JSON list of C-alpha atoms in Angstrom, two decimals:
[
{"chain": "A", "resi": 1, "resn": "ILE", "atom": "CA", "xyz": [-5.12, 10.80, -14.87]},
{"chain": "A", "resi": 2, "resn": "GLY", "atom": "CA", "xyz": [-1.49, 11.36, -15.70]},
{"chain": "A", "resi": 3, "resn": "ASN", "atom": "CA", "xyz": [0.10, 10.96, -19.15]},
{"chain": "A", "resi": 4, "resn": "ASN", "atom": "CA", "xyz": [3.88, 11.42, -19.26]},
{"chain": "A", "resi": 5, "resn": "GLY", "atom": "CA", "xyz": [3.61, 13.59, -16.20]},
{"chain": "A", "resi": 6, "resn": "TRP", "atom": "CA", "xyz": [2.43, 13.69, -12.61]},
{"chain": "A", "resi": 7, "resn": "SER", "atom": "CA", "xyz": [-1.20, 12.99, -11.87]},
{"chain": "A", "resi": 8, "resn": "HIS", "atom": "CA", "xyz": [-3.17, 15.05, -9.41]},
{"chain": "A", "resi": 9, "resn": "TYR", "atom": "CA", "xyz": [-3.08, 13.82, -5.83]},
{"chain": "A", "resi": 10, "resn": "SER", "atom": "CA", "xyz": [-5.79, 11.47, -4.63]},
{"chain": "A", "resi": 11, "resn": "THR", "atom": "CA", "xyz": [-6.24, 13.45, -1.43]},
{"chain": "A", "resi": 12, "resn": "CYS", "atom": "CA", "xyz": [-7.43, 12.24, 1.97]},
{"chain": "A", "resi": 13, "resn": "PRO", "atom": "CA", "xyz": [-10.08, 14.00, 4.04]},
{"chain": "A", "resi": 14, "resn": "SER", "atom": "CA", "xyz": [-8.61, 16.77, 6.22]},
{"chain": "A", "resi": 15, "resn": "HIS", "atom": "CA", "xyz": [-8.62, 14.70, 9.43]},
{"chain": "A", "resi": 16, "resn": "MET", "atom": "CA", "xyz": [-6.96, 11.64, 7.87]},
{"chain": "A", "resi": 17, "resn": "THR", "atom": "CA", "xyz": [-3.45, 10.54, 6.80]},
{"chain": "A", "resi": 18, "resn": "ALA", "atom": "CA", "xyz": [-2.41, 8.78, 3.58]},
{"chain": "A", "resi": 19, "resn": "LEU", "atom": "CA", "xyz": [-0.97, 5.28, 4.00]},
{"chain": "A", "resi": 20, "resn": "GLY", "atom": "CA", "xyz": [-0.41, 4.42, 0.35]},
{"chain": "A", "resi": 21, "resn": "LEU", "atom": "CA", "xyz": [-2.11, 3.61, -2.92]},
{"chain": "A", "resi": 22, "resn": "GLN", "atom": "CA", "xyz": [-4.95, 1.14, -2.47]},
{"chain": "A", "resi": 23, "resn": "GLU", "atom": "CA", "xyz": [-5.83, 1.09, -6.17]},
{"chain": "A", "resi": 24, "resn": "ILE", "atom": "CA", "xyz": [-3.99, 1.66, -9.46]},
{"chain": "A", "resi": 25, "resn": "ASP", "atom": "CA", "xyz": [-5.66, 0.91, -12.80]},
{"chain": "A", "resi": 26, "resn": "LEU", "atom": "CA", "xyz": [-3.38, 1.30, -15.82]},
{"chain": "A", "resi": 27, "resn": "HIS", "atom": "CA", "xyz": [-5.67, 2.11, -18.75]},
{"chain": "A", "resi": 28, "resn": "GLY", "atom": "CA", "xyz": [-3.20, 0.83, -21.32]},
{"chain": "A", "resi": 29, "resn": "HIS", "atom": "CA", "xyz": [-1.14, -2.37, -21.40]},
{"chain": "A", "resi": 30, "resn": "LYS", "atom": "CA", "xyz": [2.46, -3.50, -21.15]},
{"chain": "A", "resi": 31, "resn": "GLY", "atom": "CA", "xyz": [3.13, -2.65, -24.78]},
{"chain": "A", "resi": 32, "resn": "ASN", "atom": "CA", "xyz": [2.23, 1.03, -24.49]},
{"chain": "A", "resi": 33, "resn": "SER", "atom": "CA", "xyz": [2.31, 2.28, -20.88]},
{"chain": "A", "resi": 34, "resn": "ASP", "atom": "CA", "xyz": [3.55, 1.74, -17.34]},
{"chain": "A", "resi": 35, "resn": "ILE", "atom": "CA", "xyz": [3.58, 3.33, -13.88]},
{"chain": "A", "resi": 36, "resn": "ASN", "atom": "CA", "xyz": [7.03, 4.90, -13.59]},
{"chain": "A", "resi": 37, "resn": "HIS", "atom": "CA", "xyz": [6.83, 6.78, -10.29]},
{"chain": "A", "resi": 38, "resn": "GLU", "atom": "CA", "xyz": [4.64, 6.67, -7.14]},
{"chain": "A", "resi": 39, "resn": "GLU", "atom": "CA", "xyz": [4.69, 9.25, -4.34]},
{"chain": "A", "resi": 40, "resn": "CYS", "atom": "CA", "xyz": [2.64, 9.71, -1.18]},
{"chain": "A", "resi": 41, "resn": "THR", "atom": "CA", "xyz": [2.76, 12.72, 1.09]},
{"chain": "A", "resi": 42, "resn": "MET", "atom": "CA", "xyz": [0.95, 12.59, 4.42]},
{"chain": "A", "resi": 43, "resn": "LYS", "atom": "CA", "xyz": [-2.16, 13.98, 2.71]},
{"chain": "A", "resi": 44, "resn": "GLY", "atom": "CA", "xyz": [-2.43, 11.99, -0.51]},
{"chain": "A", "resi": 45, "resn": "CYS", "atom": "CA", "xyz": [-0.77, 9.99, -3.31]},
{"chain": "A", "resi": 46, "resn": "ARG", "atom": "CA", "xyz": [0.03, 10.55, -6.98]},
{"chain": "A", "resi": 47, "resn": "VAL", "atom": "CA", "xyz": [1.68, 8.66, -9.86]},
{"chain": "A", "resi": 48, "resn": "TRP", "atom": "CA", "xyz": [3.64, 9.34, -13.03]},
{"chain": "A", "resi": 49, "resn": "THR", "atom": "CA", "xyz": [2.22, 7.23, -15.87]},
{"chain": "A", "resi": 50, "resn": "ASN", "atom": "CA", "xyz": [4.66, 6.63, -18.72]},
{"chain": "A", "resi": 51, "resn": "HIS", "atom": "CA", "xyz": [2.90, 6.92, -22.14]},
{"chain": "A", "resi": 52, "resn": "GLY", "atom": "CA", "xyz": [-0.62, 6.32, -20.88]},
{"chain": "A", "resi": 53, "resn": "ARG", "atom": "CA", "xyz": [-3.28, 7.15, -18.36]},
{"chain": "A", "resi": 54, "resn": "SER", "atom": "CA", "xyz": [-4.34, 5.54, -15.09]},
{"chain": "A", "resi": 55, "resn": "THR", "atom": "CA", "xyz": [-6.83, 5.77, -12.25]},
{"chain": "A", "resi": 56, "resn": "ILE", "atom": "CA", "xyz": [-5.59, 5.83, -8.65]},
{"chain": "A", "resi": 57, "resn": "LYS", "atom": "CA", "xyz": [-7.05, 5.88, -5.16]},
{"chain": "A", "resi": 58, "resn": "THR", "atom": "CA", "xyz": [-5.35, 6.53, -1.81]},
{"chain": "A", "resi": 59, "resn": "ARG", "atom": "CA", "xyz": [-5.86, 4.48, 1.37]},
{"chain": "A", "resi": 60, "resn": "CYS", "atom": "CA", "xyz": [-6.44, 6.91, 4.28]},
{"chain": "A", "resi": 61, "resn": "ILE", "atom": "CA", "xyz": [-6.58, 6.39, 8.05]},
{"chain": "A", "resi": 62, "resn": "ALA", "atom": "CA", "xyz": [-7.35, 8.45, 11.13]},
{"chain": "A", "resi": 63, "resn": "ALA", "atom": "CA", "xyz": [-4.01, 8.44, 12.96]},
{"chain": "A", "resi": 64, "resn": "PRO", "atom": "CA", "xyz": [-2.80, 10.26, 16.09]},
{"chain": "A", "resi": 65, "resn": "LYS", "atom": "CA", "xyz": [-0.08, 12.85, 15.59]},
{"chain": "A", "resi": 66, "resn": "GLY", "atom": "CA", "xyz": [3.29, 11.17, 15.15]},
{"chain": "A", "resi": 67, "resn": "ALA", "atom": "CA", "xyz": [1.82, 7.73, 14.47]},
{"chain": "A", "resi": 68, "resn": "VAL", "atom": "CA", "xyz": [2.85, 7.74, 10.78]},
{"chain": "A", "resi": 69, "resn": "LYS", "atom": "CA", "xyz": [6.43, 8.38, 9.65]},
{"chain": "A", "resi": 70, "resn": "ASP", "atom": "CA", "xyz": [8.57, 7.74, 6.57]},
{"chain": "A", "resi": 71, "resn": "ALA", "atom": "CA", "xyz": [11.75, 5.68, 6.52]},
{"chain": "A", "resi": 72, "resn": "PRO", "atom": "CA", "xyz": [14.82, 7.09, 4.77]},
{"chain": "A", "resi": 73, "resn": "ARG", "atom": "CA", "xyz": [14.77, 6.74, 0.99]},
{"chain": "A", "resi": 74, "resn": "ILE", "atom": "CA", "xyz": [17.40, 4.45, -0.51]},
{"chain": "A", "resi": 75, "resn": "ARG", "atom": "CA", "xyz": [18.78, 3.79, -3.98]},
{"chain": "A", "resi": 76, "resn": "ALA", "atom": "CA", "xyz": [17.93, 0.35, -5.36]},
{"chain": "A", "resi": 77, "resn": "ARG", "atom": "CA", "xyz": [20.38, -1.40, -7.66]},
{"chain": "A", "resi": 78, "resn": "ALA", "atom": "CA", "xyz": [19.45, -2.86, -11.02]},
{"chain": "A", "resi": 79, "resn": "ASN", "atom": "CA", "xyz": [18.81, -6.60, -11.51]},
{"chain": "A", "resi": 80, "resn": "GLY", "atom": "CA", "xyz": [18.96, -7.64, -7.87]},
{"chain": "A", "resi": 81, "resn": "TRP", "atom": "CA", "xyz": [17.49, -7.00, -4.45]},
{"chain": "A", "resi": 82, "resn": "SER", "atom": "CA", "xyz": [17.87, -3.53, -3.03]},
{"chain": "A", "resi": 83, "resn": "GLY", "atom": "CA", "xyz": [18.64, -2.94, 0.60]},
{"chain": "A", "resi": 84, "resn": "TYR", "atom": "CA", "xyz": [15.72, -2.24, 2.93]},
{"chain": "A", "resi": 85, "resn": "SER", "atom": "CA", "xyz": [14.27, 1.20, 3.49]},
{"chain": "A", "resi": 86, "resn": "THR", "atom": "CA", "xyz": [14.04, 0.61, 7.24]},
{"chain": "A", "resi": 87, "resn": "CYS", "atom": "CA", "xyz": [11.50, 2.12, 9.64]},
{"chain": "A", "resi": 88, "resn": "PRO", "atom": "CA", "xyz": [12.52, 4.05, 12.77]},
{"chain": "A", "resi": 89, "resn": "ARG", "atom": "CA", "xyz": [12.63, 2.20, 16.07]},
{"chain": "A", "resi": 90, "resn": "GLY", "atom": "CA", "xyz": [9.11, 1.47, 17.39]},
{"chain": "A", "resi": 91, "resn": "TYR", "atom": "CA", "xyz": [7.52, 1.64, 13.92]},
{"chain": "A", "resi": 92, "resn": "ARG", "atom": "CA", "xyz": [6.37, -1.04, 11.46]},
{"chain": "A", "resi": 93, "resn": "ALA", "atom": "CA", "xyz": [6.33, -0.98, 7.66]},
{"chain": "A", "resi": 94, "resn": "ALA", "atom": "CA", "xyz": [2.93, -0.40, 6.02]},
{"chain": "A", "resi": 95, "resn": "GLY", "atom": "CA", "xyz": [4.25, -0.39, 2.43]},
{"chain": "A", "resi": 96, "resn": "LEU", "atom": "CA", "xyz": [6.07, 1.80, -0.07]},
{"chain": "A", "resi": 97, "resn": "GLN", "atom": "CA", "xyz": [5.27, 5.50, 0.00]},
{"chain": "A", "resi": 98, "resn": "TYR", "atom": "CA", "xyz": [7.79, 6.34, -2.73]},
{"chain": "A", "resi": 99, "resn": "MET", "atom": "CA", "xyz": [9.09, 4.51, -5.80]},
{"chain": "A", "resi": 100, "resn": "ASP", "atom": "CA", "xyz": [10.98, 6.17, -8.65]},
{"chain": "A", "resi": 101, "resn": "ASN", "atom": "CA", "xyz": [11.97, 3.91, -11.56]},
{"chain": "A", "resi": 102, "resn": "HIS", "atom": "CA", "xyz": [15.09, 5.56, -13.02]},
{"chain": "A", "resi": 103, "resn": "GLY", "atom": "CA", "xyz": [14.47, 3.87, -16.36]},
{"chain": "A", "resi": 104, "resn": "ASN", "atom": "CA", "xyz": [11.36, 3.82, -18.56]},
{"chain": "A", "resi": 105, "resn": "ARG", "atom": "CA", "xyz": [8.78, 1.34, -19.84]},
{"chain": "A", "resi": 106, "resn": "HIS", "atom": "CA", "xyz": [11.15, 0.15, -22.58]},
{"chain": "A", "resi": 107, "resn": "ASN", "atom": "CA", "xyz": [14.12, -0.78, -20.41]},
{"chain": "A", "resi": 108, "resn": "ALA", "atom": "CA", "xyz": [13.05, -1.25, -16.78]},
{"chain": "A", "resi": 109, "resn": "ASP", "atom": "CA", "xyz": [10.29, -2.46, -14.46]},
{"chain": "A", "resi": 110, "resn": "LEU", "atom": "CA", "xyz": [9.55, -3.35, -10.85]},
{"chain": "A", "resi": 111, "resn": "ASN", "atom": "CA", "xyz": [9.69, -7.16, -10.79]},
{"chain": "A", "resi": 112, "resn": "HIS", "atom": "CA", "xyz": [9.48, -7.97, -7.06]},
{"chain": "A", "resi": 113, "resn": "LYS", "atom": "CA", "xyz": [8.53, -6.11, -3.87]},
{"chain": "A", "resi": 114, "resn": "GLU", "atom": "CA", "xyz": [8.76, -7.34, -0.30]},
{"chain": "A", "resi": 115, "resn": "CYS", "atom": "CA", "xyz": [7.92, -5.64, 3.00]},
{"chain": "A", "resi": 116, "resn": "THR", "atom": "CA", "xyz": [8.81, -7.16, 6.35]},
{"chain": "A", "resi": 117, "resn": "GLN", "atom": "CA", "xyz": [7.64, -5.62, 9.62]},
{"chain": "A", "resi": 118, "resn": "HIS", "atom": "CA", "xyz": [10.74, -3.40, 9.65]},
{"chain": "A", "resi": 119, "resn": "GLY", "atom": "CA", "xyz": [11.04, -2.15, 6.07]},
{"chain": "A", "resi": 120, "resn": "CYS", "atom": "CA", "xyz": [10.58, -2.67, 2.33]},
{"chain": "A", "resi": 121, "resn": "ARG", "atom": "CA", "xyz": [12.87, -3.62, -0.54]},
{"chain": "A", "resi": 122, "resn": "VAL", "atom": "CA", "xyz": [12.49, -4.12, -4.30]},
{"chain": "A", "resi": 123, "resn": "TRP", "atom": "CA", "xyz": [14.00, -6.04, -7.21]},
{"chain": "A", "resi": 124, "resn": "MET", "atom": "CA", "xyz": [14.29, -3.66, -10.15]},
{"chain": "A", "resi": 125, "resn": "GLU", "atom": "CA", "xyz": [14.78, -5.20, -13.57]},
{"chain": "A", "resi": 126, "resn": "GLY", "atom": "CA", "xyz": [16.88, -3.22, -16.03]},
{"chain": "A", "resi": 127, "resn": "ALA", "atom": "CA", "xyz": [17.50, 0.01, -14.09]},
{"chain": "A", "resi": 128, "resn": "THR", "atom": "CA", "xyz": [18.12, 1.50, -10.67]},
{"chain": "A", "resi": 129, "resn": "ALA", "atom": "CA", "xyz": [15.38, 3.12, -8.57]},
{"chain": "A", "resi": 130, "resn": "THR", "atom": "CA", "xyz": [14.75, 5.11, -5.42]},
{"chain": "A", "resi": 131, "resn": "ILE", "atom": "CA", "xyz": [12.32, 3.76, -2.82]},
{"chain": "A", "resi": 132, "resn": "GLY", "atom": "CA", "xyz": [10.96, 4.80, 0.58]},
{"chain": "A", "resi": 133, "resn": "THR", "atom": "CA", "xyz": [8.80, 3.00, 3.18]},
{"chain": "A", "resi": 134, "resn": "ARG", "atom": "CA", "xyz": [5.76, 4.37, 5.02]},
{"chain": "A", "resi": 135, "resn": "CYS", "atom": "CA", "xyz": [5.81, 3.35, 8.68]},
{"chain": "A", "resi": 136, "resn": "VAL", "atom": "CA", "xyz": [3.22, 3.28, 11.47]},
{"chain": "A", "resi": 137, "resn": "LYS", "atom": "CA", "xyz": [3.73, 3.32, 15.22]},
{"chain": "A", "resi": 138, "resn": "HIS", "atom": "CA", "xyz": [3.64, -0.20, 16.63]},
{"chain": "A", "resi": 139, "resn": "SER", "atom": "CA", "xyz": [1.99, 0.84, 19.90]},
{"chain": "A", "resi": 140, "resn": "VAL", "atom": "CA", "xyz": [-0.96, 2.28, 17.95]},
{"chain": "A", "resi": 141, "resn": "PHE", "atom": "CA", "xyz": [-1.35, -0.17, 15.05]},
{"chain": "A", "resi": 142, "resn": "ASP", "atom": "CA", "xyz": [-0.99, -3.92, 14.74]},
{"chain": "A", "resi": 143, "resn": "ILE", "atom": "CA", "xyz": [0.56, -5.05, 11.44]},
{"chain": "A", "resi": 144, "resn": "LYS", "atom": "CA", "xyz": [0.22, -8.52, 9.96]},
{"chain": "A", "resi": 145, "resn": "ASP", "atom": "CA", "xyz": [0.70, -9.98, 6.47]},
{"chain": "A", "resi": 146, "resn": "GLY", "atom": "CA", "xyz": [-2.14, -11.66, 4.64]},
{"chain": "A", "resi": 147, "resn": "PRO", "atom": "CA", "xyz": [-1.67, -15.07, 2.98]},
{"chain": "A", "resi": 148, "resn": "ARG", "atom": "CA", "xyz": [0.37, -15.28, -0.21]},
{"chain": "A", "resi": 149, "resn": "ILE", "atom": "CA", "xyz": [-1.59, -16.39, -3.26]},
{"chain": "A", "resi": 150, "resn": "ARG", "atom": "CA", "xyz": [-0.63, -17.31, -6.82]},
{"chain": "A", "resi": 151, "resn": "THR", "atom": "CA", "xyz": [-2.44, -15.21, -9.38]},
{"chain": "A", "resi": 152, "resn": "PRO", "atom": "CA", "xyz": [-3.69, -16.32, -12.81]},
{"chain": "A", "resi": 153, "resn": "LYS", "atom": "CA", "xyz": [-2.62, -14.42, -15.92]},
{"chain": "A", "resi": 154, "resn": "ASN", "atom": "CA", "xyz": [-4.73, -11.96, -17.93]},
{"chain": "A", "resi": 155, "resn": "THR", "atom": "CA", "xyz": [-7.58, -11.84, -15.42]},
{"chain": "A", "resi": 156, "resn": "TRP", "atom": "CA", "xyz": [-8.32, -10.86, -11.83]},
{"chain": "A", "resi": 157, "resn": "SER", "atom": "CA", "xyz": [-6.69, -12.91, -9.11]},
{"chain": "A", "resi": 158, "resn": "PRO", "atom": "CA", "xyz": [-8.67, -14.04, -6.07]},
{"chain": "A", "resi": 159, "resn": "TYR", "atom": "CA", "xyz": [-8.41, -11.75, -3.03]},
{"chain": "A", "resi": 160, "resn": "SER", "atom": "CA", "xyz": [-5.69, -12.29, -0.46]},
{"chain": "A", "resi": 161, "resn": "ASN", "atom": "CA", "xyz": [-8.02, -11.71, 2.51]},
{"chain": "A", "resi": 162, "resn": "CYS", "atom": "CA", "xyz": [-7.34, -10.28, 5.97]},
{"chain": "A", "resi": 163, "resn": "PRO", "atom": "CA", "xyz": [-7.61, -12.16, 9.26]},
{"chain": "A", "resi": 164, "resn": "HIS", "atom": "CA", "xyz": [-10.61, -11.21, 11.38]},
{"chain": "A", "resi": 165, "resn": "GLY", "atom": "CA", "xyz": [-10.30, -7.75, 12.92]},
{"chain": "A", "resi": 166, "resn": "PHE", "atom": "CA", "xyz": [-7.77, -6.43, 10.39]},
{"chain": "A", "resi": 167, "resn": "GLN", "atom": "CA", "xyz": [-8.14, -4.17, 7.35]},
{"chain": "A", "resi": 168, "resn": "ALA", "atom": "CA", "xyz": [-6.14, -4.32, 4.13]},
{"chain": "A", "resi": 169, "resn": "VAL", "atom": "CA", "xyz": [-3.66, -1.51, 3.54]},
{"chain": "A", "resi": 170, "resn": "GLY", "atom": "CA", "xyz": [-1.86, -2.50, 0.33]},
{"chain": "A", "resi": 171, "resn": "LEU", "atom": "CA", "xyz": [0.50, -5.06, -1.18]},
{"chain": "A", "resi": 172, "resn": "ALA", "atom": "CA", "xyz": [3.25, -6.24, 1.15]},
{"chain": "A", "resi": 173, "resn": "TYR", "atom": "CA", "xyz": [4.61, -8.78, -1.32]},
{"chain": "A", "resi": 174, "resn": "MET", "atom": "CA", "xyz": [4.57, -9.01, -5.11]},
{"chain": "A", "resi": 175, "resn": "ASP", "atom": "CA", "xyz": [6.63, -11.43, -7.19]},
{"chain": "A", "resi": 176, "resn": "LEU", "atom": "CA", "xyz": [6.13, -11.18, -10.93]},
{"chain": "A", "resi": 177, "resn": "HIS", "atom": "CA", "xyz": [7.03, -14.61, -12.32]},
{"chain": "A", "resi": 178, "resn": "GLY", "atom": "CA", "xyz": [7.75, -13.22, -15.78]},
{"chain": "A", "resi": 179, "resn": "ASN", "atom": "CA", "xyz": [9.97, -10.31, -16.81]},
{"chain": "A", "resi": 180, "resn": "ARG", "atom": "CA", "xyz": [9.64, -6.79, -18.22]},
{"chain": "A", "resi": 181, "resn": "HIS", "atom": "CA", "xyz": [9.32, -8.12, -21.77]},
{"chain": "A", "resi": 182, "resn": "ASN", "atom": "CA", "xyz": [6.37, -10.46, -21.23]},
{"chain": "A", "resi": 183, "resn": "SER", "atom": "CA", "xyz": [4.41, -9.43, -18.12]},
{"chain": "A", "resi": 184, "resn": "ASP", "atom": "CA", "xyz": [3.28, -6.65, -15.80]},
{"chain": "A", "resi": 185, "resn": "ILE", "atom": "CA", "xyz": [0.86, -5.85, -12.96]},
{"chain": "A", "resi": 186, "resn": "ASN", "atom": "CA", "xyz": [-1.81, -3.93, -14.85]},
{"chain": "A", "resi": 187, "resn": "HIS", "atom": "CA", "xyz": [-4.30, -3.33, -12.03]},
{"chain": "A", "resi": 188, "resn": "ARG", "atom": "CA", "xyz": [-4.12, -3.66, -8.27]},
{"chain": "A", "resi": 189, "resn": "GLN", "atom": "CA", "xyz": [-7.08, -3.12, -5.97]},
{"chain": "A", "resi": 190, "resn": "CYS", "atom": "CA", "xyz": [-7.63, -3.35, -2.22]},
{"chain": "A", "resi": 191, "resn": "THR", "atom": "CA", "xyz": [-10.96, -3.36, -0.45]},
{"chain": "A", "resi": 192, "resn": "MET", "atom": "CA", "xyz": [-11.13, -3.16, 3.34]},
{"chain": "A", "resi": 193, "resn": "ARG", "atom": "CA", "xyz": [-10.98, -6.96, 3.48]},
{"chain": "A", "resi": 194, "resn": "GLY", "atom": "CA", "xyz": [-8.22, -7.86, 1.03]},
{"chain": "A", "resi": 195, "resn": "CYS", "atom": "CA", "xyz": [-6.24, -7.16, -2.15]},
{"chain": "A", "resi": 196, "resn": "ARG", "atom": "CA", "xyz": [-6.16, -8.57, -5.67]},
{"chain": "A", "resi": 197, "resn": "VAL", "atom": "CA", "xyz": [-4.27, -7.88, -8.91]},
{"chain": "A", "resi": 198, "resn": "TRP", "atom": "CA", "xyz": [-4.67, -8.27, -12.66]},
{"chain": "A", "resi": 199, "resn": "THR", "atom": "CA", "xyz": [-1.42, -9.73, -14.00]},
{"chain": "A", "resi": 200, "resn": "GLU", "atom": "CA", "xyz": [-0.82, -9.18, -17.70]},
{"chain": "A", "resi": 201, "resn": "GLY", "atom": "CA", "xyz": [0.98, -11.90, -19.65]},
{"chain": "A", "resi": 202, "resn": "TYR", "atom": "CA", "xyz": [2.20, -14.11, -16.82]},
{"chain": "A", "resi": 203, "resn": "TYR", "atom": "CA", "xyz": [1.63, -15.32, -13.25]},
{"chain": "A", "resi": 204, "resn": "ALA", "atom": "CA", "xyz": [2.52, -13.60, -9.99]},
{"chain": "A", "resi": 205, "resn": "THR", "atom": "CA", "xyz": [2.47, -14.18, -6.23]},
{"chain": "A", "resi": 206, "resn": "ILE", "atom": "CA", "xyz": [1.02, -11.52, -3.93]},
{"chain": "A", "resi": 207, "resn": "ALA", "atom": "CA", "xyz": [0.29, -10.86, -0.26]},
{"chain": "A", "resi": 208, "resn": "HIS", "atom": "CA", "xyz": [-1.02, -7.75, 1.47]},
{"chain": "A", "resi": 209, "resn": "VAL", "atom": "CA", "xyz": [-0.44, -5.80, 4.66]},
{"chain": "A", "resi": 210, "resn": "ASP", "atom": "CA", "xyz": [-3.18, -6.02, 7.29]},
{"chain": "A", "resi": 211, "resn": "MET", "atom": "CA", "xyz": [-3.55, -3.39, 9.98]},
{"chain": "A", "resi": 212, "resn": "ARG", "atom": "CA", "xyz": [-5.70, -2.73, 13.01]},
{"chain": "A", "resi": 213, "resn": "PHE", "atom": "CA", "xyz": [-5.68, -0.20, 15.78]},
{"chain": "A", "resi": 214, "resn": "GLY", "atom": "CA", "xyz": [-4.00, -1.31, 18.99]},
{"chain": "A", "resi": 215, "resn": "ARG", "atom": "CA", "xyz": [-4.84, -0.25, 22.57]},
{"chain": "A", "resi": 216, "resn": "TRP", "atom": "CA", "xyz": [-8.00, -2.37, 22.67]},
{"chain": "A", "resi": 217, "resn": "GLN", "atom": "CA", "xyz": [-7.93, -2.75, 26.45]},
{"chain": "A", "resi": 218, "resn": "GLN", "atom": "CA", "xyz": [-7.78, 1.01, 26.99]},
{"chain": "A", "resi": 219, "resn": "ILE", "atom": "CA", "xyz": [-10.82, 1.44, 24.75]},
{"chain": "A", "resi": 220, "resn": "ALA", "atom": "CA", "xyz": [-12.71, -1.35, 26.49]},
{"chain": "A", "resi": 221, "resn": "ASP", "atom": "CA", "xyz": [-12.02, 0.13, 29.94]},
{"chain": "A", "resi": 222, "resn": "ARG", "atom": "CA", "xyz": [-12.75, 3.74, 29.08]},
{"chain": "A", "resi": 223, "resn": "GLU", "atom": "CA", "xyz": [-15.91, 5.31, 30.53]},
{"chain": "A", "resi": 224, "resn": "PHE", "atom": "CA", "xyz": [-17.97, 7.84, 28.61]},
{"chain": "A", "resi": 225, "resn": "ILE", "atom": "CA", "xyz": [-17.63, 11.36, 29.99]},
{"chain": "A", "resi": 226, "resn": "GLY", "atom": "CA", "xyz": [-20.56, 13.68, 29.36]},
{"chain": "A", "resi": 227, "resn": "ASP", "atom": "CA", "xyz": [-24.32, 13.66, 29.15]},
{"chain": "A", "resi": 228, "resn": "PRO", "atom": "CA", "xyz": [-25.59, 11.26, 26.44]},
{"chain": "A", "resi": 229, "resn": "ALA", "atom": "CA", "xyz": [-28.71, 13.39, 26.02]},
{"chain": "A", "resi": 230, "resn": "PHE", "atom": "CA", "xyz": [-26.58, 16.30, 24.78]},
{"chain": "A", "resi": 231, "resn": "MET", "atom": "CA", "xyz": [-23.84, 14.25, 23.08]},
{"chain": "A", "resi": 232, "resn": "PRO", "atom": "CA", "xyz": [-25.75, 11.46, 21.29]},
{"chain": "A", "resi": 233, "resn": "VAL", "atom": "CA", "xyz": [-23.25, 11.00, 18.42]},
{"chain": "A", "resi": 234, "resn": "SER", "atom": "CA", "xyz": [-20.21, 10.86, 20.69]},
{"chain": "A", "resi": 235, "resn": "HIS", "atom": "CA", "xyz": [-22.06, 8.48, 22.99]},
{"chain": "A", "resi": 236, "resn": "ALA", "atom": "CA", "xyz": [-22.95, 6.16, 20.08]},
{"chain": "A", "resi": 237, "resn": "MET", "atom": "CA", "xyz": [-19.36, 6.21, 18.76]},
{"chain": "A", "resi": 238, "resn": "HIS", "atom": "CA", "xyz": [-18.05, 5.40, 22.23]},
{"chain": "A", "resi": 239, "resn": "HIS", "atom": "CA", "xyz": [-20.22, 2.28, 22.40]},
{"chain": "A", "resi": 240, "resn": "GLN", "atom": "CA", "xyz": [-19.29, 1.30, 18.83]},
{"chain": "A", "resi": 241, "resn": "ALA", "atom": "CA", "xyz": [-15.57, 1.50, 19.68]},
{"chain": "A", "resi": 242, "resn": "ARG", "atom": "CA", "xyz": [-16.07, -0.59, 22.83]},
{"chain": "A", "resi": 243, "resn": "ALA", "atom": "CA", "xyz": [-18.03, -3.19, 20.83]},
{"chain": "A", "resi": 244, "resn": "VAL", "atom": "CA", "xyz": [-15.15, -3.53, 18.35]},
{"chain": "A", "resi": 245, "resn": "ALA", "atom": "CA", "xyz": [-12.58, -3.72, 21.17]},
{"chain": "A", "resi": 246, "resn": "LEU", "atom": "CA", "xyz": [-14.52, -6.42, 23.02]}
]
């Protein structure tokens, strides 16, 4: 989807919220195409593919009202670290929800991305950009980074896998060891357990964001209200939640 224009949104189910892009597959290569722009609303994500097509997929979660917010967008300078797009107080960074490369595939590229618990920043090579961070409420979600791994070139990397009890959200860290002339991230993919990338032309280092729901003790202590005979699905889900919490 997408060819010198916006793709359709990869849209979440009606009861869920978009966290970010969990998969991007650029159908071309560094010489003929690139992802120029990424944008996530609360309901889904889309991309602008420069001179090519791509396949995308959104990571969605069931989140209480107010548990997901966006940090202010900032302008990133060319050829150096940007400032951080910083989350509101009480929230943690889950990844970028917005990235607009002000250049094009011939003169600019995203070379490095880093998210701490409080916000995200980028190193743009060749042009300025605009970025924004997606944030989740710390009292609802635990956030932790997966291990950093060095990727091979021109093939799939291993997965950077989550600790037990966490699920992968997206890339928290990406350092392309080459430059816009000789390398690119051609494909990134996250399962529930971890993330991997296909680096074209050179090596890279990646790590991902892991997330889990908080409030485990409240779930463990909660009693089921209702008659299990008339609410079998709710009763089963209650016991499943308690099993995960314990």
